[in-house]
Structure formats: C-alpha cells, structure tokens
Amino acid sequence: MPIALVIGASRGLGYELTKALQADGYQTFGTTRSSDAPVQLSSGVQRVDGIDIAKEDAGAKIAAALGKTKLDLVIVNARTLDEPNFEDEVEMYKVVSIAPVFVAHHLFFTGHLASPSKFILITTEGGSITLRTKEEGGGNYGHHGSKAAANMVGKLLANDFYDKGITVAMIHPGFMKTDMTKGVGFDEFYESGGAVEPDVAARSTVDFISALTHERTGTFWAPRGPRDIGEAERVLGKNLPTPLQLPW
C-alpha cells in the first residue's frame, strides 16, 4: 500500500486531499497545528498533531512522528490569505516558501522519502510572474510574491532530488469555495471565476499527481486547465489544453 503525507490536512483542500488519497488506496498521514484540542480529520487518516509549518522544528517533528515510515507522496498544502501587514507578510513567506525547504530537508535526511516518491507543493497561478498583467492590476504582494518564491523553491528541490528519484511539482489546484477565500471577499467572484468545492479540486489534483512522471519534475501545472485563471487567454492564447502547464 502506498503511503502519503498531507501537510495542512484539517480543512478545505487538505482535508479533501486526504479523503481522495484514501479512496485511491493510500495509507494517509495528515498534519494539524493543534495538539491541545485536535480537529477532526477524515476517518482513517493517521494524524500528526502540533505541526506549525512556520516553525523551524516542523520538519524534525514530522520526521519523529513518522518513525520508520517511508513516504511515497508528500503534499505541502499550507497557506495563508490574510489582510496584509508587515508581520502577516513575513508569516506568509515563512509558511508558503521557506517551510517547504526545511520539511523536504528533514524528510530526506531522515530517510522518510522513498525512491521513487513525489514531493508536491500546492501553490497557485498567482505565483506566475508571466500571468500578472497591467489589466489585472497590482496588490496582493505577499500572496503573489510568496507563491512565486515557492515555485522557485520547488524548481530547486527538483534539481537537488532528480538523481534520488524524487519527483517535485508545483500545482495550482483551482479556485475553491473555502472559508479562506470567502473570508477575504473572493466569494463575489465564485460564479464568474469558476470556483469549485474543495473535494472537486482535490480529486483532479490527486488524479494529476498519480499520472505525473519523473520527466516532468520541476514543472508547474493547473490540472483543471485554464478555466479559473483569469489572465490565461490574454497571456497564453485561446484553446489551451487541460491539464495546463503554467509559465513561471
């Protein structure tokens, strides 16, 4: 039975990813931030509590909790989407683009990443510099900047892990109807932006990961295609494929 770890599994996409992976026959581990009042995970998921990915010791804690388990798949799903101030901007970079380096480091050097295996970063099309246009406008600096940095991290991890048989990819799972997007007012764009429920995004994400080959390591993808990427046609043209490889 293949074994998967989802980092950030307590709600939204992460919660649905654990369900989809279990349905596909994975033994699944999921991390949560809380250890005092554990949140409910999907039934059957083996929980790893008390993991704050913004903390330097997160990778070491995960490795210790896994014991001798070898992982076939790791999905880093941690994200933030708050109204920016200086501290929040710093936190966003820590969670989205700094933490994955330390998690990958600890899992690899403690022998928890199998060969072959896959290490997936859930990012967003918002991390594509090419897809940012004057028509779309500016703003959301922490969101876009941290995701672009995460994509660079993923590319460099892919280079480092290539000869180890560990495939790395960055995935835009789609525009989702979640408490997080609603909390910042994005719910007004749900209909026009083609937003989907997290379980739908999780299913297409897991299906894409299953088909991902090592030849595509270090690449950036939208498994659901261009349907929810507002600037895709303006920048990349019409009749775009699904799945869609995204530009940096």
XYZ file of C-alpha atoms in Angstrom:
248
model
C 0.000 0.000 0.000
C 1.466 3.414 -0.953
C 1.867 5.928 1.865
C 1.093 9.657 1.638
C 1.552 12.646 3.934
C -0.593 15.781 3.600
C 0.769 18.803 5.447
C -2.174 21.003 6.388
C -4.971 18.412 6.464
C -7.526 19.844 8.856
C -9.837 21.706 6.475
C -10.576 22.732 2.915
C -8.368 21.272 0.200
C -6.054 19.462 2.620
C -8.948 17.634 4.261
C -10.349 16.623 0.870
C -6.916 15.537 -0.385
C -6.669 13.017 2.465
C -10.104 11.645 1.560
C -9.201 11.357 -2.132
C -5.890 9.664 -1.363
C -7.553 7.146 0.928
C -10.125 6.412 -1.753
C -7.202 5.657 -4.098
C -5.720 3.158 -1.669
C -3.124 5.250 0.152
C -2.306 4.896 3.819
C -2.560 8.568 4.699
C -0.992 10.782 7.344
C -2.234 14.342 7.915
C -0.765 17.165 9.979
C -2.632 19.722 12.090
C -1.368 22.736 14.016
C -3.236 21.987 17.228
C -2.328 19.364 19.803
C -4.395 20.642 22.752
C -7.797 20.478 21.040
C -7.348 18.225 17.998
C -9.534 18.976 14.997
C -11.402 16.169 13.281
C -9.616 14.646 10.316
C -11.106 12.418 7.666
C -11.855 8.955 9.027
C -8.838 6.647 8.932
C -6.239 9.376 8.492
C -3.301 8.958 10.866
C -2.861 12.313 12.493
C 0.367 14.178 13.237
C -0.643 16.970 15.617
C 1.170 20.078 16.807
C 2.834 20.885 13.474
C 3.203 24.611 12.825
C 4.939 24.697 9.468
C 6.087 28.277 10.107
C 8.322 26.991 12.905
C 11.854 25.784 12.202
C 11.304 22.477 14.020
C 8.277 21.421 11.936
C 10.245 19.083 9.674
C 12.001 17.414 12.598
C 8.691 16.924 14.429
C 7.090 15.336 11.372
C 10.057 13.016 10.864
C 9.977 11.949 14.521
C 6.228 11.261 14.388
C 6.588 9.103 11.275
C 9.027 6.705 12.913
C 10.358 4.309 10.286
C 7.617 5.058 7.728
C 8.740 5.553 4.119
C 6.636 8.047 2.174
C 5.661 7.646 -1.471
C 3.949 11.032 -1.673
C 4.178 14.302 0.262
C 1.778 17.183 -0.422
C 2.584 20.528 1.207
C -0.735 22.350 1.399
C -0.034 25.071 3.988
C -1.189 28.549 3.016
C -2.320 31.905 4.380
C -4.515 34.591 2.820
C -4.893 37.402 5.338
C -5.212 41.167 5.044
C -1.550 42.189 4.861
C 0.523 43.928 7.468
C 4.258 43.547 7.977
C 4.101 40.583 10.349
C 1.495 38.821 8.219
C 3.605 39.294 5.094
C 6.615 37.730 6.824
C 4.450 34.859 8.074
C 3.155 34.267 4.551
C 6.668 33.818 3.167
C 7.632 31.558 6.076
C 4.636 29.273 5.615
C 4.488 29.184 1.828
C 8.081 29.323 0.602
C 10.552 28.845 3.478
C 8.955 25.963 5.376
C 8.902 23.508 2.425
C 12.716 23.613 2.249
C 13.053 22.517 5.872
C 10.330 19.878 5.599
C 11.974 18.394 2.490
C 15.400 18.523 4.170
C 14.264 16.673 7.288
C 12.201 14.063 5.459
C 15.041 13.299 3.057
C 17.923 13.160 5.521
C 15.945 11.062 7.998
C 15.224 8.550 5.232
C 11.457 9.089 5.116
C 11.239 9.809 1.371
C 11.170 6.627 -0.655
C 12.822 6.312 -4.064
C 10.837 6.766 -6.203
C 8.454 9.180 -4.493
C 6.763 12.523 -5.108
C 7.001 15.839 -3.248
C 4.209 18.226 -4.244
C 3.850 21.921 -3.450
C 0.314 23.303 -3.605
C 0.864 26.818 -4.898
C -1.350 28.888 -7.211
C -1.362 30.535 -10.600
C -0.921 33.738 -8.588
C 2.733 32.723 -8.290
C 3.259 33.023 -12.051
C 5.051 36.271 -12.925
C 4.152 35.822 -16.597
C 0.421 35.766 -15.834
C 0.439 39.093 -13.977
C -0.760 41.870 -16.278
C -1.500 45.576 -16.059
C -5.143 44.755 -16.818
C -5.304 42.584 -13.711
C -3.577 45.265 -11.656
C -1.286 45.116 -8.653
C -1.728 44.477 -4.954
C -1.740 41.198 -3.003
C 2.045 41.448 -2.811
C 2.568 38.832 -0.113
C 0.259 36.320 -1.776
C 1.804 36.612 -5.238
C 5.385 37.026 -4.019
C 5.348 34.082 -1.610
C 3.820 31.776 -4.224
C 6.393 32.830 -6.826
C 9.098 32.092 -4.252
C 7.516 28.693 -3.555
C 7.667 27.873 -7.253
C 11.388 28.683 -7.273
C 11.881 26.512 -4.189
C 10.118 23.653 -5.943
C 12.261 24.022 -9.043
C 15.469 23.941 -6.985
C 14.260 20.955 -4.947
C 13.546 19.174 -8.229
C 17.138 19.735 -9.308
C 18.515 18.503 -5.983
C 16.228 15.461 -5.866
C 16.437 14.467 -9.537
C 19.046 11.727 -9.158
C 17.322 10.498 -5.989
C 14.186 9.559 -7.926
C 12.025 12.111 -6.095
C 9.650 13.947 -8.419
C 8.734 17.520 -7.467
C 5.889 19.549 -8.939
C 4.027 22.744 -8.160
C 0.255 22.599 -8.544
C -2.475 25.223 -8.857
C -5.451 23.154 -7.649
C -8.076 25.648 -8.785
C -10.165 28.499 -7.400
C -12.064 26.997 -4.458
C -15.086 27.837 -2.345
C -13.475 27.810 1.096
C -13.722 29.772 4.336
C -10.352 31.277 3.451
C -11.386 32.692 0.077
C -14.762 33.791 1.465
C -13.059 35.489 4.392
C -11.188 37.879 2.091
C -14.209 38.655 -0.081
C -13.430 36.379 -3.015
C -16.868 34.766 -2.787
C -18.228 37.524 -5.009
C -16.129 36.025 -7.817
C -17.162 32.396 -7.284
C -19.571 32.266 -10.222
C -17.593 34.362 -12.698
C -14.301 32.751 -11.695
C -15.444 29.134 -11.986
C -14.849 28.300 -8.327
C -15.325 24.673 -7.257
C -15.760 22.859 -3.965
C -12.541 21.564 -2.348
C -13.466 17.912 -2.951
C -13.645 18.558 -6.708
C -10.247 20.287 -6.701
C -8.774 17.510 -4.566
C -9.943 14.806 -6.957
C -8.425 16.466 -10.035
C -5.223 17.192 -8.109
C -4.781 13.606 -6.941
C -5.560 12.241 -10.411
C -2.910 14.528 -11.891
C -0.325 13.538 -9.287
C -0.975 9.860 -9.984
C -0.159 10.377 -13.662
C 2.862 12.614 -13.033
C 6.138 11.168 -14.321
C 9.710 11.945 -13.310
C 10.345 13.514 -16.712
C 8.058 16.368 -15.623
C 9.812 17.067 -12.334
C 10.322 20.745 -11.556
C 7.277 21.909 -13.520
C 4.197 23.980 -12.628
C 0.677 22.794 -13.508
C -3.029 23.567 -13.421
C -4.680 20.104 -13.519
C -8.079 21.693 -14.159
C -6.766 23.729 -17.073
C -7.295 27.453 -17.720
C -10.949 27.653 -16.658
C -10.353 29.644 -13.447
C -7.187 31.512 -14.473
C -8.398 34.978 -15.386
C -5.400 36.094 -17.456
C -4.659 32.754 -19.132
C -6.146 33.510 -22.546
C -4.872 37.103 -22.601
C -1.306 35.911 -22.000
C -1.169 32.379 -23.403
C -3.809 32.453 -26.149
C -7.020 30.519 -26.786
C -7.809 26.794 -26.966
C -5.483 25.969 -24.096
C -5.129 22.324 -23.007
C -6.217 20.615 -19.808
C -4.109 19.978 -17.792
C -2.227 23.201 -18.463
C 1.478 23.681 -17.806
C 1.837 27.141 -16.316
C 4.643 29.624 -17.040
C 6.910 30.963 -14.326
